[in-house]
CSV table of C-alpha atoms and ligand atoms in Angstrom, one decimal:
chain,number,residue,atom,x,y,z
A,23,UNK,CA,12.0,9.7,23.9
A,24,UNK,CA,14.0,6.5,23.9
A,25,UNK,CA,17.7,6.7,24.7
A,26,UNK,CA,19.9,7.1,21.6
A,27,UNK,CA,21.3,3.6,21.5
A,28,UNK,CA,17.8,2.0,21.5
A,29,UNK,CA,16.3,4.3,18.9
A,30,UNK,CA,14.6,2.4,16.2
A,31,UNK,CA,16.1,2.8,12.8
A,32,UNK,CA,13.4,1.5,10.5
A,33,UNK,CA,9.9,2.6,11.4
A,34,UNK,CA,6.6,1.8,9.7
A,35,UNK,CA,3.6,4.1,10.1
A,36,UNK,CA,0.3,2.4,9.4
A,37,UNK,CA,-2.4,5.1,9.7
A,38,UNK,CA,-6.1,4.5,10.0
A,39,UNK,CA,-9.3,5.4,11.7
A,40,UNK,CA,-9.3,1.9,13.3
A,41,UNK,CA,-13.0,2.1,14.1
A,42,UNK,CA,-12.5,-0.7,15.2
A,43,UNK,CA,-9.1,-2.2,14.6
A,44,UNK,CA,-9.5,-5.7,13.2
A,45,UNK,CA,-7.7,-8.8,12.1
A,46,UNK,CA,-7.0,-7.3,8.6
A,47,UNK,CA,-5.1,-4.4,10.2
A,48,UNK,CA,-3.2,-6.7,12.6
A,49,UNK,CA,-2.2,-9.3,10.1
A,50,UNK,CA,-1.0,-6.5,7.8
A,51,UNK,CA,0.9,-4.9,10.6
A,52,UNK,CA,2.8,-8.0,11.7
A,53,UNK,CA,3.6,-9.2,8.2
A,54,UNK,CA,4.8,-5.8,6.9
A,55,UNK,CA,7.0,-5.5,10.1
A,56,UNK,CA,8.4,-8.9,9.4
A,57,UNK,CA,8.9,-8.6,5.7
A,58,UNK,CA,10.7,-5.2,5.9
A,59,UNK,CA,12.6,-6.0,9.1
A,60,UNK,CA,11.1,-2.9,10.8
A,61,UNK,CA,12.2,-2.1,14.3
A,62,UNK,CA,8.9,-0.6,15.1
A,63,UNK,CA,5.5,-0.5,13.4
A,64,UNK,CA,3.2,2.3,14.6
A,65,UNK,CA,-0.6,1.9,14.2
A,66,UNK,CA,-1.2,5.6,14.0
A,67,UNK,CA,-4.7,6.5,15.1
A,68,UNK,CA,-6.2,9.4,13.1
A,69,UNK,CA,-7.6,12.2,15.2
A,70,UNK,CA,-10.0,13.6,12.7
A,71,UNK,CA,-10.0,11.4,9.5
A,72,UNK,CA,-10.7,14.2,7.1
A,73,UNK,CA,-11.6,11.9,4.3
A,74,UNK,CA,-14.4,10.3,6.3
A,75,UNK,CA,-15.8,13.4,7.9
A,76,UNK,CA,-19.4,14.1,6.7
A,77,UNK,CA,-19.8,10.5,5.5
A,78,UNK,CA,-20.6,9.1,8.9
A,79,UNK,CA,-20.0,9.8,12.6
A,80,UNK,CA,-16.6,8.7,13.9
A,81,UNK,CA,-16.1,7.1,17.3
A,82,UNK,CA,-14.2,9.5,19.6
A,83,UNK,CA,-10.4,9.3,19.2
A,84,UNK,CA,-9.7,8.2,22.8
A,85,UNK,CA,-11.9,5.2,22.3
A,86,UNK,CA,-10.3,4.3,19.0
A,87,UNK,CA,-6.8,4.7,20.6
A,88,UNK,CA,-7.8,2.5,23.6
A,89,UNK,CA,-8.9,-0.3,21.1
A,90,UNK,CA,-5.6,-0.1,19.2
A,91,UNK,CA,-3.6,-0.1,22.4
A,92,UNK,CA,-5.6,-3.2,23.5
A,93,UNK,CA,-4.9,-4.9,20.2
A,94,UNK,CA,-1.2,-4.5,20.2
A,95,UNK,CA,-0.3,-4.5,23.9
A,96,UNK,CA,1.0,-8.1,23.8
A,97,UNK,CA,2.7,-7.9,20.4
A,98,UNK,CA,6.4,-6.9,20.3
A,99,UNK,CA,7.4,-4.1,18.0
A,100,UNK,CA,3.9,-3.0,17.3
A,101,UNK,CA,2.6,0.1,19.1
A,102,UNK,CA,-0.4,2.4,19.0
A,103,UNK,CA,0.5,6.0,17.9
A,104,UNK,CA,-1.2,8.9,19.6
A,105,UNK,CA,0.8,11.6,17.7
A,106,UNK,CA,-2.1,12.7,15.6
A,107,UNK,CA,-4.5,12.8,18.6
A,108,UNK,CA,-2.0,14.9,20.6
A,109,UNK,CA,-1.5,17.3,17.6
A,110,UNK,CA,-5.3,17.7,17.3
A,111,UNK,CA,-7.3,18.8,14.2
A,112,UNK,CA,-7.5,17.0,11.0
A,113,UNK,CA,-4.8,14.3,10.6
A,114,UNK,CA,-2.3,14.6,7.7
A,115,UNK,CA,0.4,12.0,7.2
A,116,UNK,CA,2.8,14.7,6.1
A,117,UNK,CA,2.6,16.3,9.5
A,118,UNK,CA,2.9,12.9,11.3
A,119,UNK,CA,6.0,12.0,9.4
A,120,UNK,CA,7.6,15.4,10.1
A,121,UNK,CA,6.9,14.8,13.8
A,122,UNK,CA,8.4,11.4,13.7
A,123,UNK,CA,11.5,12.7,11.8
A,124,UNK,CA,12.1,15.1,14.7
A,125,UNK,CA,11.5,12.4,17.3
A,126,UNK,CA,13.8,9.8,15.5
A,127,UNK,CA,16.2,11.8,13.3
A,128,UNK,CA,18.2,8.7,12.3
A,129,UNK,CA,15.2,6.6,11.3
A,130,UNK,CA,14.1,5.5,7.8
A,131,UNK,CA,10.3,5.9,7.6
A,132,UNK,CA,7.8,3.7,5.8
A,133,UNK,CA,4.2,4.7,5.2
A,134,UNK,CA,2.0,1.6,5.0
A,135,UNK,CA,-1.3,1.5,3.2
A,136,UNK,CA,-3.9,-0.9,1.9
A,137,UNK,CA,-4.4,-0.7,-1.8
A,138,UNK,CA,-7.7,1.3,-1.5
A,139,UNK,CA,-5.9,4.0,0.4
A,140,UNK,CA,-2.9,3.8,-1.9
A,141,UNK,CA,-5.1,4.6,-4.9
A,142,UNK,CA,-6.0,7.9,-3.3
A,143,UNK,CA,-2.5,9.0,-2.4
A,144,UNK,CA,-2.5,12.0,-4.8
A,145,UNK,CA,-5.4,13.4,-3.0
A,146,UNK,CA,-3.6,13.5,0.4
A,147,UNK,CA,-2.6,16.8,1.9
A,148,UNK,CA,1.0,17.5,0.8
A,149,UNK,CA,1.4,14.1,-0.9
A,150,UNK,CA,4.8,15.1,-2.2
A,151,UNK,CA,6.1,15.6,1.3
A,152,UNK,CA,4.8,12.2,2.3
A,153,UNK,CA,6.8,10.7,-0.6
A,154,UNK,CA,9.9,12.6,0.3
A,155,UNK,CA,9.8,11.7,3.9
A,156,UNK,CA,9.0,8.0,3.5
A,157,UNK,CA,9.0,4.9,1.3
A,158,UNK,CA,5.5,3.8,0.4
A,159,UNK,CA,4.4,0.3,1.3
A,160,UNK,CA,1.2,-1.2,-0.1
A,161,UNK,CA,-0.7,-4.4,0.7
A,162,UNK,CA,-3.5,-5.8,-1.4
A,163,UNK,CA,-7.1,-6.0,-0.1
A,164,UNK,CA,-9.6,-8.4,-1.5
A,165,UNK,CA,-11.4,-7.2,-4.6
A,166,UNK,CA,-10.5,-5.8,-8.0
A,167,UNK,CA,-6.8,-4.9,-8.4
A,168,UNK,CA,-6.2,-1.2,-7.9
A,169,UNK,CA,-4.3,1.0,-10.3
A,170,UNK,CA,-1.3,2.4,-8.4
A,171,UNK,CA,0.5,5.6,-9.5
A,172,UNK,CA,3.4,4.2,-11.6
A,173,UNK,CA,5.6,7.2,-10.7
A,174,UNK,CA,5.8,6.1,-7.1
A,175,UNK,CA,8.4,3.4,-6.2
A,176,UNK,CA,6.0,1.2,-4.2
A,177,UNK,CA,7.2,-1.6,-2.0
A,178,UNK,CA,4.6,-4.3,-2.3
A,179,UNK,CA,4.2,-6.7,0.7
A,180,UNK,CA,2.2,-9.9,0.3
A,181,UNK,CA,-0.2,-10.6,3.2
A,182,UNK,CA,-3.1,-12.9,3.5
A,183,UNK,CA,-6.1,-11.1,1.9
A,184,UNK,CA,-8.8,-10.9,4.6
A,185,UNK,CA,-12.1,-9.6,3.5
A,186,UNK,CA,-12.8,-7.7,6.7
A,187,UNK,CA,-13.6,-4.0,7.1
A,188,UNK,CA,-14.4,-1.8,10.1
A,189,UNK,CA,-17.6,-0.8,8.4
A,190,UNK,CA,-18.8,-4.4,8.2
A,191,UNK,CA,-17.8,-5.1,11.7
A,192,UNK,CA,-19.7,-2.1,13.1
A,193,UNK,CA,-22.8,-3.3,11.3
A,194,UNK,CA,-22.4,-6.8,12.7
A,195,UNK,CA,-22.0,-5.6,16.3
A,196,UNK,CA,-25.1,-3.4,15.9
A,197,UNK,CA,-27.1,-6.4,14.8
A,198,UNK,CA,-25.9,-8.5,17.7
A,199,UNK,CA,-23.7,-10.7,15.6
A,200,UNK,CA,-20.4,-11.8,17.1
A,201,UNK,CA,-17.0,-10.2,16.5
A,202,UNK,CA,-15.0,-13.0,18.0
A,203,UNK,CA,-11.8,-13.7,16.0
A,204,UNK,CA,-12.5,-10.7,13.8
A,205,UNK,CA,-11.1,-8.4,16.6
A,206,UNK,CA,-8.9,-9.5,19.5
A,207,UNK,CA,-10.5,-10.5,22.8
A,208,UNK,CA,-9.0,-7.4,24.4
A,209,UNK,CA,-10.5,-5.1,21.7
A,210,UNK,CA,-13.9,-6.8,22.1
A,211,UNK,CA,-13.7,-6.1,25.9
A,212,UNK,CA,-13.1,-2.4,25.2
A,213,UNK,CA,-16.1,-2.3,22.7
A,214,UNK,CA,-18.3,-4.0,25.3
A,215,UNK,CA,-17.1,-1.9,28.3
A,216,UNK,CA,-17.5,1.4,26.5
A,217,UNK,CA,-20.7,0.5,24.8
A,218,UNK,CA,-19.4,1.3,21.4
A,219,UNK,CA,-21.3,0.8,18.1
A,220,UNK,CA,-24.7,0.5,19.7
A,221,UNK,CA,-26.3,3.6,18.3
A,222,UNK,CA,-27.3,4.2,14.7
A,223,UNK,CA,-25.2,7.4,14.7
A,224,UNK,CA,-21.9,5.5,14.1
A,225,UNK,CA,-22.3,3.6,10.9
B,3,ATP,P1,-13.7,1.5,7.2
B,3,ATP,O1,-14.5,0.4,6.7
B,3,ATP,O2,-14.3,2.3,8.4
B,3,ATP,O3,-13.1,2.4,6.1
B,3,ATP,P2,-11.2,-0.1,7.2
B,3,ATP,O4,-11.4,-1.5,7.6
B,3,ATP,O5,-11.1,0.3,5.8
B,3,ATP,O6,-12.4,0.8,7.9
B,3,ATP,P3,-9.4,1.9,8.0
B,3,ATP,O7,-9.2,2.4,9.4
B,3,ATP,O8,-10.1,2.8,7.0
B,3,ATP,O9,-10.0,0.5,8.1
B,3,ATP,O10,-8.0,1.6,7.3
B,3,ATP,C1,-6.7,1.9,7.8
B,3,ATP,C2,-5.7,1.2,6.8
B,3,ATP,O11,-5.8,-0.2,6.9
B,3,ATP,C3,-5.9,1.6,5.3
B,3,ATP,O12,-4.6,1.7,4.7
B,3,ATP,C4,-6.6,0.4,4.8
B,3,ATP,O13,-6.4,0.2,3.4
B,3,ATP,C5,-6.0,-0.7,5.6
B,3,ATP,N1,-6.9,-1.9,5.7
B,3,ATP,C6,-8.1,-1.9,6.3
B,3,ATP,N2,-8.6,-3.2,6.2
B,3,ATP,C7,-7.7,-4.0,5.7
B,3,ATP,C8,-7.6,-5.4,5.3
B,3,ATP,N3,-8.6,-6.2,5.6
B,3,ATP,N4,-6.5,-5.8,4.8
B,3,ATP,C9,-5.4,-5.0,4.5
B,3,ATP,N5,-5.4,-3.7,4.8
B,3,ATP,C10,-6.5,-3.2,5.4
B,4,MG,MG1,-11.2,2.3,5.1
């Protein structure tokens, strides 16, 4: 816990699998932080991303956390969140926001999503609680515009649209294609050191 006088007041929570974290995530994070004047933006690493389970195998959470830590280490006001990993089990944003509300009782919370994730918000576990506990922030991804629930008071932040996804990056790495500039050098070092994305299992 931080001492009371340095407690952040406006906190963004940008959740993801981050398998791996890439330039699209990082450009979104720094621009949302800047646009909304957030004191802190947490890249929250999902423990078990329940929406992806069964569709592919997921890189172990400690490896994904190490990559996100490596990605944001040198960037002020961006941090990697391990709350969902420490909590264990499937990761639900409603639980994460409740935990952050306990940790930072004075803070205003913002849930940050790309438009593909925004489109599915009503399928989230306890979506109403997410909407009560935080303001929703959405950024566009390349592709067709997504229909957003008009009953939600979205904050839209414009960021450069980067046509990059973790799925594509994993395929590139497996094929031996370079990831330079698509992930940070430090993230690339973690991928190489830990031998991630080599097997067919993680697609
Ligand atoms: P995958 O291909 O494995 O689904 P991903 O690139 O979509 O990976 P996620 O970890 O699923 O990354 O996404 C976490 C959050 O980041 C989501 O809200 C998603 O919409 C957003 N996001 C991912 N890529 C981008 C991008 N290029 N630009 C803006 N937002 C992005
Ligand atoms: Mg995704």
